[in-house]
mmCIF file of C-alpha atoms in Angstrom:
data_model
loop_
_atom_site.group_PDB
_atom_site.id
_atom_site.type_symbol
_atom_site.label_atom_id
_atom_site.label_comp_id
_atom_site.label_asym_id
_atom_site.label_seq_id
_atom_site.Cartn_x
_atom_site.Cartn_y
_atom_site.Cartn_z
ATOM 1 C CA MET A 1 11.307 -6.766 -0.912
ATOM 2 C CA GLU A 2 11.695 -3.076 -1.800
ATOM 3 C CA THR A 3 8.269 -3.143 -3.431
ATOM 4 C CA ALA A 4 6.689 -4.549 -0.280
ATOM 5 C CA MET A 5 8.178 -1.741 1.824
ATOM 6 C CA MET A 6 6.953 0.865 -0.651
ATOM 7 C CA ILE A 7 3.454 -0.636 -0.614
ATOM 8 C CA VAL A 8 3.408 -0.591 3.180
ATOM 9 C CA VAL A 9 4.422 3.075 3.259
ATOM 10 C CA VAL A 10 1.837 4.014 0.648
ATOM 11 C CA THR A 11 -0.856 1.967 2.366
ATOM 12 C CA ARG A 12 -0.132 3.679 5.686
ATOM 13 C CA GLY A 13 -0.282 7.089 4.008
ATOM 14 C CA LEU A 14 -3.586 6.336 2.277
ATOM 15 C CA GLY A 15 -5.031 4.345 5.158
ATOM 16 C CA ARG A 16 -8.538 4.487 3.681
ATOM 17 C CA ASN A 17 -7.402 3.315 0.227
ATOM 18 C CA ALA A 18 -5.300 0.604 1.883
ATOM 19 C CA SER A 19 -7.715 -2.073 0.614
ATOM 20 C CA PHE A 20 -7.871 -0.547 -2.860
ATOM 21 C CA ALA A 21 -4.061 -0.199 -3.135
ATOM 22 C CA GLY A 22 -3.559 -3.780 -1.922
ATOM 23 C CA ARG A 23 -6.010 -5.070 -4.538
ATOM 24 C CA GLY A 24 -4.664 -2.877 -7.334
ATOM 25 C CA MET A 25 -1.128 -4.158 -6.819
#
């Protein structure tokens, strides 16, 4: 679950790359 939280934080920071980060992971 730690990974999910980290992804959420990163996604919120990127915002625009949210889709790219979600697909990359």
